CSV table of C-alpha atoms in Angstrom, one decimal:
chain,number,residue,atom,x,y,z
W,768,MET,CA,23.1,18.8,5.7
W,769,THR,CA,26.8,18.6,6.7
W,770,THR,CA,28.8,16.0,4.8
W,771,ALA,CA,30.9,13.8,7.1
W,772,PRO,CA,34.6,14.0,6.4
W,773,THR,CA,36.0,11.1,4.2
W,774,ASN,CA,39.6,11.6,5.4
W,775,PRO,CA,40.1,9.3,8.5
W,776,ALA,CA,42.8,11.6,9.9
W,777,GLN,CA,40.5,14.7,9.5
W,778,ALA,CA,37.7,12.8,11.2
W,779,LEU,CA,40.0,11.9,14.1
W,780,TRP,CA,41.1,15.5,14.6
W,781,GLU,CA,37.5,16.8,14.5
W,782,SER,CA,36.4,14.2,17.0
W,783,ALA,CA,39.3,15.0,19.3
W,784,GLY,CA,38.5,18.7,19.0
W,785,GLU,CA,34.9,18.2,20.0
W,786,ARG,CA,36.1,16.0,22.9
W,787,ASN,CA,38.5,18.7,24.0
W,788,LYS,CA,35.9,21.4,23.9
W,789,ALA,CA,33.5,19.3,25.9
W,790,THR,CA,36.3,18.9,28.5
W,791,ILE,CA,36.8,22.6,28.8
W,792,ARG,CA,33.1,23.2,29.2
W,793,ARG,CA,33.0,20.7,32.0
W,794,VAL,CA,36.0,22.3,33.7
W,795,PHE,CA,34.2,25.6,33.9
W,796,THR,CA,30.7,24.2,34.7
W,797,GLU,CA,31.8,21.8,37.4
W,798,PHE,CA,35.2,22.9,38.7
W,799,VAL,CA,35.6,26.6,38.2
W,800,ASN,CA,32.0,27.7,38.8
W,801,GLN,CA,31.0,25.0,41.3
W,802,GLY,CA,34.2,24.1,43.0
W,803,ASP,CA,34.3,20.4,42.3
W,804,ALA,CA,38.1,19.7,42.4
W,805,SER,CA,37.7,16.0,41.5
W,806,VAL,CA,37.4,17.2,37.9
W,807,VAL,CA,41.1,18.2,38.0
W,808,ASP,CA,42.1,14.6,38.7
W,809,GLU,CA,40.0,13.4,35.8
W,810,CYS,CA,40.7,16.0,33.2
W,811,TYR,CA,44.2,17.3,33.9
W,812,ARG,CA,47.6,15.7,33.6
W,813,PRO,CA,49.3,15.5,37.0
W,814,ASP,CA,52.2,17.6,35.6
W,815,ILE,CA,50.0,20.2,33.9
W,816,VAL,CA,51.9,23.5,33.3
W,817,ASP,CA,49.8,26.5,34.2
W,818,HIS,CA,51.5,29.6,33.0
W,819,ALA,CA,49.0,31.9,34.7
W,820,GLY,CA,48.3,30.4,38.1
W,821,LEU,CA,48.0,32.5,41.3
W,822,PRO,CA,51.4,33.5,42.8
W,823,GLY,CA,52.5,30.8,45.2
W,824,ALA,CA,50.7,28.0,43.4
W,825,PRO,CA,52.7,24.7,43.4
W,826,GLU,CA,53.4,22.9,40.2
W,827,GLY,CA,51.1,20.5,38.5
W,828,ALA,CA,47.5,19.6,39.2
W,829,GLU,CA,47.7,20.8,42.8
W,830,GLY,CA,48.6,24.3,41.6
W,831,VAL,CA,45.4,24.3,39.5
W,832,LYS,CA,43.3,23.4,42.5
W,833,TYR,CA,45.2,26.1,44.6
W,834,THR,CA,44.4,28.8,42.0
W,835,ILE,CA,40.7,28.1,41.7
W,836,ALA,CA,40.3,27.6,45.5
W,837,GLY,CA,42.0,30.9,46.1
W,838,LEU,CA,39.8,32.7,43.6
W,839,ARG,CA,36.6,31.1,44.9
W,840,GLU,CA,37.6,32.0,48.5
W,841,ALA,CA,38.3,35.6,47.5
W,842,PHE,CA,35.2,35.9,45.3
W,843,PRO,CA,32.4,33.7,46.7
W,844,ASP,CA,30.2,34.5,43.6
W,845,PHE,CA,33.1,33.9,41.2
W,846,HIS,CA,31.7,32.8,37.8
W,847,VAL,CA,33.2,32.4,34.4
W,848,THR,CA,31.2,32.5,31.2
W,849,ILE,CA,32.5,31.1,28.0
W,850,GLU,CA,31.6,33.6,25.2
W,851,ASP,CA,33.2,31.6,22.3
W,852,ILE,CA,35.2,28.4,22.0
W,853,SER,CA,37.2,26.8,19.2
W,854,ALA,CA,39.5,23.8,18.7
W,855,HIS,CA,42.6,23.8,16.6
W,856,ASP,CA,44.6,20.5,16.5
W,857,ASP,CA,45.5,19.8,20.1
W,858,MET,CA,44.6,23.3,21.3
W,859,VAL,CA,41.4,24.9,22.5
W,860,VAL,CA,40.9,28.7,22.6
W,861,ILE,CA,38.2,30.4,24.5
W,862,HIS,CA,37.1,34.0,24.9
W,863,ASN,CA,35.6,34.3,28.4
W,864,THR,CA,34.3,36.7,31.0
W,865,TRP,CA,35.2,36.5,34.7
W,866,ARG,CA,32.8,38.1,37.3
W,867,GLY,CA,33.0,38.3,41.1
W,868,THR,CA,32.8,40.4,44.2
W,869,HIS,CA,35.8,40.7,46.5
W,870,LEU,CA,34.4,39.5,49.8
W,871,GLY,CA,37.3,37.3,50.9
W,872,GLU,CA,41.1,37.5,51.3
W,873,LEU,CA,43.1,37.5,48.0
W,874,LEU,CA,46.9,36.9,48.3
W,875,GLY,CA,46.8,38.5,51.8
W,876,MET,CA,44.7,41.5,50.6
W,877,ALA,CA,41.7,42.2,52.8
W,878,PRO,CA,38.2,42.2,51.1
W,879,THR,CA,37.4,45.5,49.4
W,880,GLY,CA,33.8,44.7,48.5
W,881,ARG,CA,34.6,45.7,44.9
W,882,SER,CA,32.9,43.9,42.0
W,883,PHE,CA,34.7,43.2,38.8
W,884,LEU,CA,34.0,42.1,35.2
W,885,SER,CA,37.1,41.0,33.2
W,886,VAL,CA,37.3,39.7,29.7
W,887,GLY,CA,40.2,37.9,28.0
W,888,ILE,CA,41.5,34.8,26.2
W,889,VAL,CA,42.5,31.4,27.5
W,890,ILE,CA,44.4,28.8,25.5
W,891,TRP,CA,44.6,25.1,26.5
W,892,ARG,CA,46.8,22.3,25.1
W,893,PHE,CA,45.8,18.7,25.4
W,894,ASP,CA,47.9,15.6,25.3
W,895,GLU,CA,47.3,12.6,23.1
W,896,GLU,CA,45.0,11.0,25.8
W,897,GLY,CA,42.8,14.1,25.9
W,898,ARG,CA,44.0,15.4,29.2
W,899,ILE,CA,44.8,19.1,29.8
W,900,ALA,CA,48.6,19.5,29.6
W,901,GLU,CA,49.2,23.3,29.5
W,902,ARG,CA,47.3,26.6,29.9
W,903,TRP,CA,47.9,30.2,29.0
W,904,GLU,CA,45.7,33.3,29.5
W,905,HIS,CA,45.7,36.8,28.3
W,906,GLY,CA,43.9,39.7,29.9
W,907,VAL,CA,41.5,38.2,32.4
W,908,SER,CA,43.7,38.0,35.5
W,909,SER,CA,45.5,41.2,34.9
W,910,ASN,CA,42.2,43.0,34.4
W,911,MET,CA,40.9,41.5,37.6
W,912,PHE,CA,43.9,42.6,39.6
W,913,ALA,CA,43.6,46.1,38.2
W,914,ALA,CA,40.0,46.3,39.2
W,915,LEU,CA,41.1,45.6,42.8
W,916,GLY,CA,43.9,48.2,42.6
W,917,MET,CA,46.8,45.7,42.3
W,918,ARG,CA,49.4,45.5,39.6
W,919,MET,CA,50.7,42.0,38.8
W,920,LEU,CA,53.8,42.2,36.7
W,921,ALA,CA,56.5,39.9,35.4
W,922,PRO,CA,54.4,36.7,35.1
W,923,ARG,CA,56.4,33.5,35.0
W,924,LYS,CA,57.7,32.2,31.7
W,925,GLY,CA,57.7,28.5,31.1
W,926,ARG,CA,57.5,25.8,33.7
W,927,ARG,CA,56.7,27.0,37.3
W,928,ARG,CA,59.0,26.3,40.2
W,929,THR,CA,57.8,24.4,43.2
W,930,THR,CA,57.2,26.6,46.2
W,931,GLU,CA,60.1,25.0,48.0
W,932,GLY,CA,62.4,26.5,45.4
W,933,VAL,CA,61.1,30.0,45.7
W,934,ARG,CA,61.7,32.7,48.3
W,935,SER,CA,59.4,35.5,49.0
W,936,VAL,CA,60.5,39.1,49.4
W,937,THR,CA,58.2,41.9,50.5
W,938,ARG,CA,59.5,45.4,50.7
W,939,THR,CA,57.7,48.7,51.5
W,940,VAL,CA,59.0,52.0,50.2
W,941,PRO,CA,57.5,55.5,50.7
W,942,LEU,CA,55.7,57.3,47.9
W,943,LYS,CA,57.0,60.9,47.7
W,944,SER,CA,54.6,63.7,47.9
W,945,GLY,CA,53.2,64.6,44.5
W,946,LYS,CA,54.4,61.3,43.0
W,947,PRO,CA,51.3,59.0,42.9
W,948,ALA,CA,50.5,60.1,39.3
W,949,ALA,CA,54.2,59.3,38.3
W,950,TRP,CA,53.9,55.9,39.9
W,951,GLN,CA,50.7,55.2,38.0
W,952,ARG,CA,52.4,56.3,34.7
W,953,LEU,CA,55.4,54.1,35.4
W,954,THR,CA,53.4,50.9,36.1
W,955,ALA,CA,51.3,51.6,33.1
W,956,GLU,CA,54.4,51.9,31.0
W,957,LEU,CA,55.8,48.7,32.4
W,958,GLU,CA,52.5,46.9,31.6
W,959,GLY,CA,52.3,48.5,28.2
W,960,PRO,CA,55.0,49.8,25.8
W,961,ARG,CA,58.0,48.6,27.9
W,962,ARG,CA,56.6,45.3,29.1
W,963,ARG,CA,59.0,43.1,27.1
W,964,GLU,CA,62.0,45.1,28.4
W,965,TYR,CA,60.6,44.8,31.9
W,966,GLU,CA,60.0,41.0,31.7
W,967,ALA,CA,63.5,40.6,30.2
W,968,SER,CA,64.9,42.5,33.1
W,969,ARG,CA,63.0,40.4,35.7
W,970,ARG,CA,64.3,37.2,34.0
W,971,ARG,CA,67.9,38.6,34.2
W,972,LEU,CA,67.4,39.2,37.9
W,973,GLY,CA,65.8,35.8,38.6
W,974,ILE,CA,62.4,37.3,39.6
W,975,THR,CA,59.6,35.0,38.5
W,976,SER,CA,56.6,37.0,39.7
W,977,GLU,CA,56.0,40.5,41.1
W,978,VAL,CA,53.0,42.3,42.6
W,979,LEU,CA,52.9,46.0,43.4
W,980,ARG,CA,50.3,47.9,45.3
W,981,ILE,CA,49.9,51.4,46.8
W,982,ASP,CA,49.3,51.3,50.6
W,983,PRO,CA,47.5,54.5,51.7
W,984,ARG,CA,48.6,55.7,55.1
W,985,PRO,CA,47.6,58.8,57.1
W,986,ASP,CA,51.0,60.4,57.1
W,987,GLN,CA,52.5,59.2,53.8
W,988,ASP,CA,51.4,56.7,51.1
W,989,HIS,CA,53.7,53.7,50.6
W,990,VAL,CA,54.1,51.1,47.9
W,991,ILE,CA,54.4,47.4,48.8
W,992,VAL,CA,56.6,45.4,46.4
W,993,HIS,CA,56.3,41.7,46.6
W,994,PHE,CA,58.4,39.4,44.4
W,995,GLU,CA,59.5,35.8,44.2
W,996,THR,CA,63.1,34.7,43.5
W,997,ALA,CA,65.2,31.6,44.2
W,998,ASP,CA,68.0,33.7,45.7
W,999,PRO,CA,67.2,37.2,47.0
W,1000,GLU,CA,70.8,38.1,47.6
W,1001,ARG,CA,71.8,37.1,44.0
W,1002,THR,CA,68.9,39.1,42.7
W,1003,ARG,CA,69.9,42.2,44.7
W,1004,LYS,CA,73.5,41.9,43.5
W,1005,ARG,CA,72.5,41.5,39.8
W,1006,TRP,CA,70.2,44.5,40.1
W,1007,LEU,CA,72.9,46.8,41.7
W,1008,GLU,CA,75.5,45.7,39.2
W,1009,SER,CA,73.4,45.8,36.1
W,1010,THR,CA,74.5,48.2,33.4
W,1011,ASP,CA,71.6,47.4,31.1
W,1012,PRO,CA,70.0,50.6,29.7
W,1013,PHE,CA,66.5,49.6,30.8
W,1014,ASP,CA,67.6,48.7,34.3
W,1015,ARG,CA,69.4,52.0,34.7
W,1016,TRP,CA,66.3,53.9,33.4
W,1017,LEU,CA,64.1,52.0,35.9
W,1018,ARG,CA,66.4,52.6,38.8
W,1019,GLU,CA,66.3,56.4,38.0
W,1020,GLN,CA,62.5,56.3,37.9
W,1021,ILE,CA,62.2,54.4,41.2
W,1022,LEU,CA,64.6,56.7,43.0
W,1023,ASP,CA,62.7,59.8,41.7
W,1024,ILE,CA,59.4,58.4,42.8
W,1025,HIS,CA,60.3,56.8,46.1
W,1026,GLY,CA,63.7,58.1,47.2
W,1027,GLU,CA,64.7,54.4,47.9
W,1028,ASP,CA,65.0,51.3,45.9
W,1029,PRO,CA,63.0,48.2,47.0
W,1030,TRP,CA,65.1,45.8,45.0
W,1031,ALA,CA,68.5,47.1,46.4
W,1032,GLY,CA,67.7,46.4,50.1
W,1033,PRO,CA,69.6,43.7,52.0
W,1034,ALA,CA,68.0,40.3,52.6
W,1035,THR,CA,66.0,39.9,55.8
W,1036,SER,CA,66.3,37.0,58.2
W,1037,CYS,CA,63.0,35.6,56.7
W,1038,GLU,CA,64.5,35.6,53.2
W,1039,GLN,CA,67.8,34.1,54.3
W,1040,THR,CA,66.0,31.1,55.9
W,1041,GLY,CA,64.3,30.5,52.6
W,1042,TRP,CA,60.7,30.2,53.8
W,1043,ALA,CA,58.3,29.2,51.1
W,1044,TRP,CA,55.6,31.7,50.2
W,1045,THR,CA,52.0,31.0,50.6
W,1046,ALA,CA,50.7,34.6,50.4
W,1047,PRO,CA,52.2,38.0,51.0
W,1048,PRO,CA,51.4,39.9,54.2
W,1049,ARG,CA,47.9,41.5,54.4
W,1050,LEU,CA,47.6,44.5,52.1
W,1051,THR,CA,45.3,47.3,53.1
W,1052,ALA,CA,42.3,48.0,50.8
W,1053,GLY,CA,42.3,50.8,48.3
W,1054,ARG,CA,41.1,54.3,49.1
W,1055,PRO,CA,37.4,54.8,50.0
W,1056,ASP,CA,36.8,56.7,46.8
W,1057,GLY,CA,38.1,53.8,44.7
W,1058,SER,CA,41.3,55.5,43.6
W,1059,ASN,CA,44.7,54.0,44.2
């Protein structure tokens, strides 16, 4: 038999922890897996900070709804299983598994029919009233994007901007003959051993999110680079003028692989007008053999 805690403060924390875990279970059962967005209005703060929402998501609770709606549209069978859950003070940590089949559009990417299974960790912070105030995740979304042949790099740090304060830039550069393997090695390096340097570089440039994808074409493969920044011209200038060793190394790699630099191009008329981004242009599916 478990002895009830005699310390009132301990009892309060344990009670809050069980309440918070019950909230997270409800979020997944009713909202994520069944699509009932009313759960967000009940369980989340209006100014929730989601550090891992889909690119283009607005701030706050509406961004949470945007992200799950986008995933459920892209993966009609989208389902998350909580493998383990624990509460620590005002935090809840879960180990979870995402599953789905890509049958709908995702960030402008046409359905590939690919199925994925992705595991990772999600951390939630609650306020004193028991509402979700903040969310982080590690592994699940990046594994999902990788399964679809996409690379999502430079995730936002800290509070998200509103979509009105972000401009969308999409550039397409050729992939030199014999260089696909080099491109794969470079992106793997940016996601792995040089990730901190890469994210620091993007912060210096004012880039808040970046998605890269190979676009197979009959004559020559290309790479689509899509990033978000408040000021594309300032980002371009900072990139061209940077003497940081990592930036210089990355420019050399990019020029060797592509022959042109997608971050050095002039702003387009679309970028200059400051249109807010809802999704990048449609991206073609991966190769029929599943390679990228």
